PDB file of N, CA and C in Angstrom:
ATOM      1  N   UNK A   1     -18.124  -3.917 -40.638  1.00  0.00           N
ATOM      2  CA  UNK A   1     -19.485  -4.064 -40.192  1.00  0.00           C
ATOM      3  C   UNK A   1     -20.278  -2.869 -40.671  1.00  0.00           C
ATOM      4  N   UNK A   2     -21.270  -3.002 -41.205  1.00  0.00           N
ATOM      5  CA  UNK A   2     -22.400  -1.939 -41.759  1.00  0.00           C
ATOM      6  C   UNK A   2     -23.705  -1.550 -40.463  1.00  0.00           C
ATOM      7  N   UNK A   3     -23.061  -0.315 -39.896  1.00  0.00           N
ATOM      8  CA  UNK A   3     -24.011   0.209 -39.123  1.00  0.00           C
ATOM      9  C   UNK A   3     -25.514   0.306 -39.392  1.00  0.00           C
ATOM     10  N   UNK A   4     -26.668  -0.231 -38.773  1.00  0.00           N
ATOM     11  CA  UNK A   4     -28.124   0.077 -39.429  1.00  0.00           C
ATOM     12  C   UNK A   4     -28.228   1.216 -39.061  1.00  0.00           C
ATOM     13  N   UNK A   5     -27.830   2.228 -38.379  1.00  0.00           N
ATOM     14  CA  UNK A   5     -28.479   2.909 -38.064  1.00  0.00           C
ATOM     15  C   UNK A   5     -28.088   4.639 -39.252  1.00  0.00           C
ATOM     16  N   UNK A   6     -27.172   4.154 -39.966  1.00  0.00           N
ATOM     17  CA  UNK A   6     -26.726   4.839 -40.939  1.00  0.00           C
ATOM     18  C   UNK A   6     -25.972   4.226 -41.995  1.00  0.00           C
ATOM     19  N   UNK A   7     -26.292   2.813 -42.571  1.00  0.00           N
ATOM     20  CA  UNK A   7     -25.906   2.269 -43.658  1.00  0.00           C
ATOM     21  C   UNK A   7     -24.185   2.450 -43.888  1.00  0.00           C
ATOM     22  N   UNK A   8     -23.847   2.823 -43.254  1.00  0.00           N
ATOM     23  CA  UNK A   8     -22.230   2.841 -43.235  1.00  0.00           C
ATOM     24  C   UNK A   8     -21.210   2.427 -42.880  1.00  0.00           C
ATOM     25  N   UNK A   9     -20.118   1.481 -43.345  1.00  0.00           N
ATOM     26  CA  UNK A   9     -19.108   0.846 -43.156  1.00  0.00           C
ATOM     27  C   UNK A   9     -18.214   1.187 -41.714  1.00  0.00           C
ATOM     28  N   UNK A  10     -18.398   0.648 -40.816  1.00  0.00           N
ATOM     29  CA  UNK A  10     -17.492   1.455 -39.588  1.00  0.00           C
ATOM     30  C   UNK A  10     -16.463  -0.202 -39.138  1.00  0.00           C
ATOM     31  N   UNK A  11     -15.206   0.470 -38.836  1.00  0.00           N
ATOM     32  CA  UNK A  11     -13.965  -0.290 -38.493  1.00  0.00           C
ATOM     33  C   UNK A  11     -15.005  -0.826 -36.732  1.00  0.00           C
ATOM     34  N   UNK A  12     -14.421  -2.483 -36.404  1.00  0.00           N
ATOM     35  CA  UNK A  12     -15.145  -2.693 -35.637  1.00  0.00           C
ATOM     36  C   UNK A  12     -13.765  -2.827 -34.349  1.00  0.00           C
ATOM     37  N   UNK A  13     -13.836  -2.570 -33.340  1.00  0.00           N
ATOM     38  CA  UNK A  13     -12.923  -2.461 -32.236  1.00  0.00           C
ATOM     39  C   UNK A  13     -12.130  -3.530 -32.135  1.00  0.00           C
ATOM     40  N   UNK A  14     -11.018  -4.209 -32.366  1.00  0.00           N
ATOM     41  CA  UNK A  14     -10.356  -5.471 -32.459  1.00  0.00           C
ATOM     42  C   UNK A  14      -9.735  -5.552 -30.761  1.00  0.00           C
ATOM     43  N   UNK A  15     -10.738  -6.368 -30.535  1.00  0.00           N
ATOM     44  CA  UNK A  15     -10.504  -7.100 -28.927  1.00  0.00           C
ATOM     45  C   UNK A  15      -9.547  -8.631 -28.863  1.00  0.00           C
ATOM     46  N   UNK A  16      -9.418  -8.685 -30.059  1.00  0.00           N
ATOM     47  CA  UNK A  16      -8.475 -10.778 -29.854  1.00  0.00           C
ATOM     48  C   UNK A  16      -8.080 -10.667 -31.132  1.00  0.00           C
ATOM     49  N   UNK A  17      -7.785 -11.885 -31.436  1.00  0.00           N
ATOM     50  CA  UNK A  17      -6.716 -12.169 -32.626  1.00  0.00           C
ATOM     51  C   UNK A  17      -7.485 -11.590 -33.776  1.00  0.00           C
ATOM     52  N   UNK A  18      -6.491 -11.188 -34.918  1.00  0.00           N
ATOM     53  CA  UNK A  18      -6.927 -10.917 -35.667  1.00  0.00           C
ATOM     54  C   UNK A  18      -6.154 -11.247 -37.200  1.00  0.00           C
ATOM     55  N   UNK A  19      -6.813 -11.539 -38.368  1.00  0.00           N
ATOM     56  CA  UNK A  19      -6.120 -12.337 -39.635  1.00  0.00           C
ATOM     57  C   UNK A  19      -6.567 -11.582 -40.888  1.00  0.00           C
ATOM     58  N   UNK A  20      -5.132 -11.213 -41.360  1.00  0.00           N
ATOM     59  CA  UNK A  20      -5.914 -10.406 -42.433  1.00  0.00           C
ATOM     60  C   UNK A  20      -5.392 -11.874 -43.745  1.00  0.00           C
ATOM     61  N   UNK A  21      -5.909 -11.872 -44.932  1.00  0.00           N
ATOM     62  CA  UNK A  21      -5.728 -12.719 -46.228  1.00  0.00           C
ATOM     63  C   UNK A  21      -5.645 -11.616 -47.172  1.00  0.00           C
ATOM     64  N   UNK A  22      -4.735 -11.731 -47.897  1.00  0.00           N
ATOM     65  CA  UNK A  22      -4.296 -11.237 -49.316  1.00  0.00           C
ATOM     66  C   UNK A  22      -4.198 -12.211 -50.328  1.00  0.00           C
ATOM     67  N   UNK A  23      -4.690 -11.800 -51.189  1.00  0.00           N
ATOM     68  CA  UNK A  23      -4.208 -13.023 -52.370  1.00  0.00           C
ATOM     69  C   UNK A  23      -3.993 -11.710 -54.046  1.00  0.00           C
ATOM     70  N   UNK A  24      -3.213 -11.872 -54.498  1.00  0.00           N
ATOM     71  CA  UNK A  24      -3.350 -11.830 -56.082  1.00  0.00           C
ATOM     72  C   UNK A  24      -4.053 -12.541 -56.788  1.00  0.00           C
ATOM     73  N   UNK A  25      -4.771 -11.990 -58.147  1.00  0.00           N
ATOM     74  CA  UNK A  25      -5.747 -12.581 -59.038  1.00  0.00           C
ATOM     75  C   UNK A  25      -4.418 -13.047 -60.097  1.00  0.00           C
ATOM     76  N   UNK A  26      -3.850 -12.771 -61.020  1.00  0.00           N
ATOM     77  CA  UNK A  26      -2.824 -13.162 -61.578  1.00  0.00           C
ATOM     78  C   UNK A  26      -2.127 -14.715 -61.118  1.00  0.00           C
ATOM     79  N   UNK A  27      -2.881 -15.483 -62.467  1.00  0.00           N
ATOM     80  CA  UNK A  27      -3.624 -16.762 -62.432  1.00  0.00           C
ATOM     81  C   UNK A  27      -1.693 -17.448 -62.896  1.00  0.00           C
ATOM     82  N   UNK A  28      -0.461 -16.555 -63.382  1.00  0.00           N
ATOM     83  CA  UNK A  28       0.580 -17.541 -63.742  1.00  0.00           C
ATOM     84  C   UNK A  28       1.389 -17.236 -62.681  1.00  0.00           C
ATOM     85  N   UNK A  29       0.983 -16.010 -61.474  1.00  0.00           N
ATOM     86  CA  UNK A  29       2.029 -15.649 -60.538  1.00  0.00           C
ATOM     87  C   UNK A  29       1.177 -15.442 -59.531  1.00  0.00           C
ATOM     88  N   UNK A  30      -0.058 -16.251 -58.922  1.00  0.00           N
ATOM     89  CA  UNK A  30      -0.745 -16.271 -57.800  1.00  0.00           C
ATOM     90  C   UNK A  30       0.153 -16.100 -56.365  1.00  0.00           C
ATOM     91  N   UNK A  31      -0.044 -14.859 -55.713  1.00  0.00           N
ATOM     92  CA  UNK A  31       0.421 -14.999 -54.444  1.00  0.00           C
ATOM     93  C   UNK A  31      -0.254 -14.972 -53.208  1.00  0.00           C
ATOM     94  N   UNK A  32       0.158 -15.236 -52.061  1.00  0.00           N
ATOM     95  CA  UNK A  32      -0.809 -15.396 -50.920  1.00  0.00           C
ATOM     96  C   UNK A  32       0.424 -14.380 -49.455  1.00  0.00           C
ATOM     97  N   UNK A  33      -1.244 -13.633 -48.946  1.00  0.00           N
ATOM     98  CA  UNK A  33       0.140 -13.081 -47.546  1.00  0.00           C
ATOM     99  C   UNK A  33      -0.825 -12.915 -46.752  1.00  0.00           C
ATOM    100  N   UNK A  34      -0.586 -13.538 -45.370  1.00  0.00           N
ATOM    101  CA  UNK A  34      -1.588 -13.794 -44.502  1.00  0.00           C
ATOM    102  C   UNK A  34      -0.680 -12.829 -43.512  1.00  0.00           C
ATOM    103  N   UNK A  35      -1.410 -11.999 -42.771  1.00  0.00           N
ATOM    104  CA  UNK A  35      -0.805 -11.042 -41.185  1.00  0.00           C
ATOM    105  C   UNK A  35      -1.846 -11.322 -40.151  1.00  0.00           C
ATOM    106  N   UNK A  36      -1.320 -12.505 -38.840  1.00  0.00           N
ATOM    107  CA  UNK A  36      -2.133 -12.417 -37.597  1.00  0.00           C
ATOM    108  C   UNK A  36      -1.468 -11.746 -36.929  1.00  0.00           C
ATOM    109  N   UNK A  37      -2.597 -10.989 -35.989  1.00  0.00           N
ATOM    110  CA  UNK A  37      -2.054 -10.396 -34.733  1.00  0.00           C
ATOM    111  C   UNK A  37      -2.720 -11.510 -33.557  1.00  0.00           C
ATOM    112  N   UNK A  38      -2.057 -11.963 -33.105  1.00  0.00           N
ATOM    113  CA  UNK A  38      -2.191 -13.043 -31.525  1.00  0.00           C
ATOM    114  C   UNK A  38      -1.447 -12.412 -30.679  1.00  0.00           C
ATOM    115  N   UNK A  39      -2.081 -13.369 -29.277  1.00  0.00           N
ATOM    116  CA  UNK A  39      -1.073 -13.628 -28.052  1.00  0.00           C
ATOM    117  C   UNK A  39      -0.509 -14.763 -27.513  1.00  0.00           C
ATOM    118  N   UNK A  40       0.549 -14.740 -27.082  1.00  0.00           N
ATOM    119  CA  UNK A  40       1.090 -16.044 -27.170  1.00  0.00           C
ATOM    120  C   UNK A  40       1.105 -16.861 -25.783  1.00  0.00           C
ATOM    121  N   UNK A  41       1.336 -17.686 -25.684  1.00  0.00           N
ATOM    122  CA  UNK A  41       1.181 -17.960 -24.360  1.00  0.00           C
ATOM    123  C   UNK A  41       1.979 -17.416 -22.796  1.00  0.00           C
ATOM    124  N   UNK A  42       2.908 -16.898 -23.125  1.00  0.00           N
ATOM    125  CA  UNK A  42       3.225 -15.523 -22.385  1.00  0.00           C
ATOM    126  C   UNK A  42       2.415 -14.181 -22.383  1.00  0.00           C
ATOM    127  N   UNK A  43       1.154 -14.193 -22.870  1.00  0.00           N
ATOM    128  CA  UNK A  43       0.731 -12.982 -22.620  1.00  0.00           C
ATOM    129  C   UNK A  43       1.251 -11.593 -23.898  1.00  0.00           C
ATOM    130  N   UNK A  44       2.428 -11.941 -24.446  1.00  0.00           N
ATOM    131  CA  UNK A  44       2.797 -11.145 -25.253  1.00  0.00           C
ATOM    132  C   UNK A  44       1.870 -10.790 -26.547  1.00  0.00           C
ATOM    133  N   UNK A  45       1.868  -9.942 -27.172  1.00  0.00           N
ATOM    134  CA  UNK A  45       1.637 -10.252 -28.523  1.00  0.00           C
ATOM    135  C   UNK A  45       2.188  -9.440 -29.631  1.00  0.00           C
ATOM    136  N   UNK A  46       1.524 -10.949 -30.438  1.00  0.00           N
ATOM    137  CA  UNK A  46       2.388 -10.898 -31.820  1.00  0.00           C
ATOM    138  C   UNK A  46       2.008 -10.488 -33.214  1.00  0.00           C
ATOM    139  N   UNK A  47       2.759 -10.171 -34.271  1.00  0.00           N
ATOM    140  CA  UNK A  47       2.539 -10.129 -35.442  1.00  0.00           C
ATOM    141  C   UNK A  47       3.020 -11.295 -36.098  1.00  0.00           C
ATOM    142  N   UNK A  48       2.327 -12.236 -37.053  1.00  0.00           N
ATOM    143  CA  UNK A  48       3.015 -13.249 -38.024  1.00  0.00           C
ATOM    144  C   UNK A  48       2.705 -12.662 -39.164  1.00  0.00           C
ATOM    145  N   UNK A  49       3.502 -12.635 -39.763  1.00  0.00           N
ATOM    146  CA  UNK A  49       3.338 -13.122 -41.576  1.00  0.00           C
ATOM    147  C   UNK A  49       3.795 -13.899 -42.144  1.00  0.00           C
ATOM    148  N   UNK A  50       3.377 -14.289 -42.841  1.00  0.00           N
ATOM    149  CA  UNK A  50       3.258 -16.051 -44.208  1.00  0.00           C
ATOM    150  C   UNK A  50       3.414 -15.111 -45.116  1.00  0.00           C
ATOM    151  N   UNK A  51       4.159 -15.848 -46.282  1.00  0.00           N
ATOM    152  CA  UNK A  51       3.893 -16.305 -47.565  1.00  0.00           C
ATOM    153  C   UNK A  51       4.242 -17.165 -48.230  1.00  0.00           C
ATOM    154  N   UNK A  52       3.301 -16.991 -49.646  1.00  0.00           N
ATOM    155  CA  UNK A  52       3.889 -17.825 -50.658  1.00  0.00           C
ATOM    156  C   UNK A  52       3.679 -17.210 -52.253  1.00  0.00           C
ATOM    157  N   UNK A  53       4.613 -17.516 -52.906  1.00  0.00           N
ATOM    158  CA  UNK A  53       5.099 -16.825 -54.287  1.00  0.00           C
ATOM    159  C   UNK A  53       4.416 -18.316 -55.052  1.00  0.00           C
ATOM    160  N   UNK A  54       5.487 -18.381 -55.955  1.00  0.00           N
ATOM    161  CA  UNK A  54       4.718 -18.611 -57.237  1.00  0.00           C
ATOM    162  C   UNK A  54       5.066 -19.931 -57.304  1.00  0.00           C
ATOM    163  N   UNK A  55       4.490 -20.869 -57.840  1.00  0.00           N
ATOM    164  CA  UNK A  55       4.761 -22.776 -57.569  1.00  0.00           C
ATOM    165  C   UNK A  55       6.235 -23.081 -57.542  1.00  0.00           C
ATOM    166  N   UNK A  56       7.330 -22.504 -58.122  1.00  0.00           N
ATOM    167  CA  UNK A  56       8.529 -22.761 -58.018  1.00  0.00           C
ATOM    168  C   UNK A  56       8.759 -22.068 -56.758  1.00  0.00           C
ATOM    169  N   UNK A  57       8.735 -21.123 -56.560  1.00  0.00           N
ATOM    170  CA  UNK A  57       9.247 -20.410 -55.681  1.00  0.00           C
ATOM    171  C   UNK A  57       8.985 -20.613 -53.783  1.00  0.00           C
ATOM    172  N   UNK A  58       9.709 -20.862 -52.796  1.00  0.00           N
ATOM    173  CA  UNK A  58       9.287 -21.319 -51.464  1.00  0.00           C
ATOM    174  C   UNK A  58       8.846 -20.100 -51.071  1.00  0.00           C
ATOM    175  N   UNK A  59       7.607 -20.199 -49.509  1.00  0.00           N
ATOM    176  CA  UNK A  59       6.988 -19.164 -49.000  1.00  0.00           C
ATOM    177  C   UNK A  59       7.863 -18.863 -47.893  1.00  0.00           C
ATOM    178  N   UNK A  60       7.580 -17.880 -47.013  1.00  0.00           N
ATOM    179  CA  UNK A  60       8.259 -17.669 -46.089  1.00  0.00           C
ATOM    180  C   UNK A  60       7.434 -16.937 -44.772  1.00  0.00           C
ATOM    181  N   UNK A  61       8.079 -16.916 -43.618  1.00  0.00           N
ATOM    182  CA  UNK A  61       7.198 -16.070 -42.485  1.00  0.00           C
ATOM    183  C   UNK A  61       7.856 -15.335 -41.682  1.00  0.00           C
ATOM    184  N   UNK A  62       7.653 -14.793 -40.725  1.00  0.00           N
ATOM    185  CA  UNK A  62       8.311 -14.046 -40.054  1.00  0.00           C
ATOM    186  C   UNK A  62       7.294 -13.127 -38.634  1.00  0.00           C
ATOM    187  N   UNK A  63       7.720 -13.563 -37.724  1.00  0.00           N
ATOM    188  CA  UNK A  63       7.488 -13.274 -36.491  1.00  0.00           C
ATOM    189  C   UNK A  63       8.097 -11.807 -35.620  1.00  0.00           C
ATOM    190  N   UNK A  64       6.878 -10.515 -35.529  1.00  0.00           N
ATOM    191  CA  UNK A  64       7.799  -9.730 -34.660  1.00  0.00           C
ATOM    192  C   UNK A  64       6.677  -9.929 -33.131  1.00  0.00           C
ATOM    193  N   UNK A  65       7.388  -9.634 -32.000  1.00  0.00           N
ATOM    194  CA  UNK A  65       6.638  -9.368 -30.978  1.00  0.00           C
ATOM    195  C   UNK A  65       6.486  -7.582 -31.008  1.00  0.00           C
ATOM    196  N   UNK A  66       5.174  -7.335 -30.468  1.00  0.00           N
ATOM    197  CA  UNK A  66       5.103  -5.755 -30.406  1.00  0.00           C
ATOM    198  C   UNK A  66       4.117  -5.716 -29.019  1.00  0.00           C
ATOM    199  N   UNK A  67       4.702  -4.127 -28.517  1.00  0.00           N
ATOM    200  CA  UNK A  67       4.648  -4.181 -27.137  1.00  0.00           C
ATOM    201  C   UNK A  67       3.330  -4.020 -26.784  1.00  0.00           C
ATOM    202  N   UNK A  68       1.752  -3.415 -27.798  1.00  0.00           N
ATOM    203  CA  UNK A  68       0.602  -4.011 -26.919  1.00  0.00           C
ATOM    204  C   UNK A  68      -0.402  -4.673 -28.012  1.00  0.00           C
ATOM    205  N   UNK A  69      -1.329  -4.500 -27.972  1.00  0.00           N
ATOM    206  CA  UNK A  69      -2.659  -5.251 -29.008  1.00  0.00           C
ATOM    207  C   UNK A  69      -2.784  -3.209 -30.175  1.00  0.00           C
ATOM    208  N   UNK A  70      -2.522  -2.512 -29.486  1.00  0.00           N
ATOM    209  CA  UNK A  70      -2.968  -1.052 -30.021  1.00  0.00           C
ATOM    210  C   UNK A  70      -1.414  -1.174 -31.518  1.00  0.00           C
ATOM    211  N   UNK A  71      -0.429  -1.521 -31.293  1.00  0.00           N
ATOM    212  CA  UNK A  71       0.694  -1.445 -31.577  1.00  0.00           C
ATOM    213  C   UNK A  71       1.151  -2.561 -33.347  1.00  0.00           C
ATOM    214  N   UNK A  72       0.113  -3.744 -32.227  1.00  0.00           N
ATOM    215  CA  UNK A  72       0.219  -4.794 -33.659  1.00  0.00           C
ATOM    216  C   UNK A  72      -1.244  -4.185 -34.508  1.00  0.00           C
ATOM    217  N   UNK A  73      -1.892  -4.103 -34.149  1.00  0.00           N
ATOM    218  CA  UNK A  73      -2.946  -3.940 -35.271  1.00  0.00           C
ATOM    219  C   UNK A  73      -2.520  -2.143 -35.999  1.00  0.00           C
ATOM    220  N   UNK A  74      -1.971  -1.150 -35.131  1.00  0.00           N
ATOM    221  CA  UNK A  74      -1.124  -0.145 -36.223  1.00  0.00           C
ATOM    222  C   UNK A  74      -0.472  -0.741 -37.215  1.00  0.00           C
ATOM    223  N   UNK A  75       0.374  -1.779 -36.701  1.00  0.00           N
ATOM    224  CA  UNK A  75       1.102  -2.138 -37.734  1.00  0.00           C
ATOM    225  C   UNK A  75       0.338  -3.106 -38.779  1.00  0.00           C
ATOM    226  N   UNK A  76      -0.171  -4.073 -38.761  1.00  0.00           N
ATOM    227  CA  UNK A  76      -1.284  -4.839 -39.690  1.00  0.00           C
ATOM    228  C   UNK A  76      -2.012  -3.900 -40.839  1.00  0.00           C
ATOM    229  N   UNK A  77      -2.564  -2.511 -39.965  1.00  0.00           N
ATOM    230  CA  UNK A  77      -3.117  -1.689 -41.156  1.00  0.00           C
ATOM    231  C   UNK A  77      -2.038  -1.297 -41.971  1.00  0.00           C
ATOM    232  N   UNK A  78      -0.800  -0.789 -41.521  1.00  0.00           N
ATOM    233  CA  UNK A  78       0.388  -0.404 -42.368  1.00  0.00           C
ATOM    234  C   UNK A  78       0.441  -1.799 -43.878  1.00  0.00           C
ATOM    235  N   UNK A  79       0.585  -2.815 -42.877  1.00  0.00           N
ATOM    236  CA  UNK A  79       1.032  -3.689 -44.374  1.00  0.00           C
ATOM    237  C   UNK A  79       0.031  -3.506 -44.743  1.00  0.00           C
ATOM    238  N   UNK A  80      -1.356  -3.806 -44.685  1.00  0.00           N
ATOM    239  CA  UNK A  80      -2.800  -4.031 -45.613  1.00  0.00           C
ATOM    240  C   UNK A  80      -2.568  -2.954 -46.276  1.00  0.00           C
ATOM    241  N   UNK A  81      -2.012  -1.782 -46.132  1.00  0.00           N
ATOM    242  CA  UNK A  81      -2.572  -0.268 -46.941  1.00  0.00           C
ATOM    243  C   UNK A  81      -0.751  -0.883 -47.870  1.00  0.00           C
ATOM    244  N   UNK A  82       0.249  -1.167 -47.802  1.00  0.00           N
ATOM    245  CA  UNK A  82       0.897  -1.594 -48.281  1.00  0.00           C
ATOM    246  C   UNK A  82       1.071  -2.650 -49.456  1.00  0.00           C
ATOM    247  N   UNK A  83       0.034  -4.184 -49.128  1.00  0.00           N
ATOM    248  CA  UNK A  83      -0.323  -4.830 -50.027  1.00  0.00           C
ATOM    249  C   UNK A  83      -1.364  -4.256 -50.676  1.00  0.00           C
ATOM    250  N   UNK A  84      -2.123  -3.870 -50.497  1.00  0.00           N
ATOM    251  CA  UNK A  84      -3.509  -2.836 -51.284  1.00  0.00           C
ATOM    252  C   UNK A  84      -2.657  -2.373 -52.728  1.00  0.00           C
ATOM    253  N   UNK A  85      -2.004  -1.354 -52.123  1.00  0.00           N
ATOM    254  CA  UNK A  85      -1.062  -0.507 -53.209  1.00  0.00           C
ATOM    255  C   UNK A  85      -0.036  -1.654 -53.745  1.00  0.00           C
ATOM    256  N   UNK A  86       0.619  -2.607 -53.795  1.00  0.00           N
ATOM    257  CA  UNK A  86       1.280  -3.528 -54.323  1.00  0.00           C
ATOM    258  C   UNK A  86       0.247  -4.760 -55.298  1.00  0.00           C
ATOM    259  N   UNK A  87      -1.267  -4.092 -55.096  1.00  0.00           N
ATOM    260  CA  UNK A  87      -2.218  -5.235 -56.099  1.00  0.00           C
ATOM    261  C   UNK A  87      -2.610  -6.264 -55.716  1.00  0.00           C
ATOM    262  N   UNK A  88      -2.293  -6.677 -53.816  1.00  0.00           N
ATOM    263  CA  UNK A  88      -3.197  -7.592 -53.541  1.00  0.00           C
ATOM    264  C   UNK A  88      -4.486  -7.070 -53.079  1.00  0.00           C
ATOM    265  N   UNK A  89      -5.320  -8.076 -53.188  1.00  0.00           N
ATOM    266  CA  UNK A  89      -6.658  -8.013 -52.594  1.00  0.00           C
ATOM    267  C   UNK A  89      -6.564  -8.598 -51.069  1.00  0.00           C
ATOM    268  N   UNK A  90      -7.883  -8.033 -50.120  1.00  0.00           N
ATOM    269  CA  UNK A  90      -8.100  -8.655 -48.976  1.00  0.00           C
ATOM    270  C   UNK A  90      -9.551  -9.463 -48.848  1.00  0.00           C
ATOM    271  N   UNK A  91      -8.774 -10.883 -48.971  1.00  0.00           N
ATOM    272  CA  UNK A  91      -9.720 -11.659 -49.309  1.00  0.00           C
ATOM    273  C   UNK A  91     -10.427 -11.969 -47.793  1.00  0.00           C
TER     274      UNK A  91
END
């Protein structure tokens, strides 16, 4: 979000779910990696990640629970600063 009151990019407080999208531009090995942070219907919450590789290749996901909302979104920035440096974009 771009503050008016100083034209500047500020991180906005993540109160509920949240979805990050990655994709690669590399048009013969397009990949996709999606990270939500939810809660589940226990109250818990979660981290998911998806993917998918390249038309031959199957996607995959993987589910951790983490112990608050402060905890999964630490971890969400970890992968984003992770795929960043690995050449995806956050679409």
């Amino acid at each position: 979000m771009i503050d008016s009151a100083d034209n500047v990019t500020h991180m906005l407080p993540v109160t509920g779910p949240m979805r990050l999208n990655f994709h690669t531009d590399q048009p013969d090995a397009a990949r996709v990696f999606v990270a939500d942070l939810n809660q589940d219907l226990l109250g818990d919450w979660i981290v998911t990640l998806s993917w998918t590789g390249k038309p031959q290749v199957r996607g995959g996901g993987r589910v951790t629970v983490v112990n608050d909302q402060e905890a999964g979104f630490k971890m969400i920035q970890k992968i984003a600063q992770k795929k960043e440096k690995s050449g995806y974009r956050l679409v």
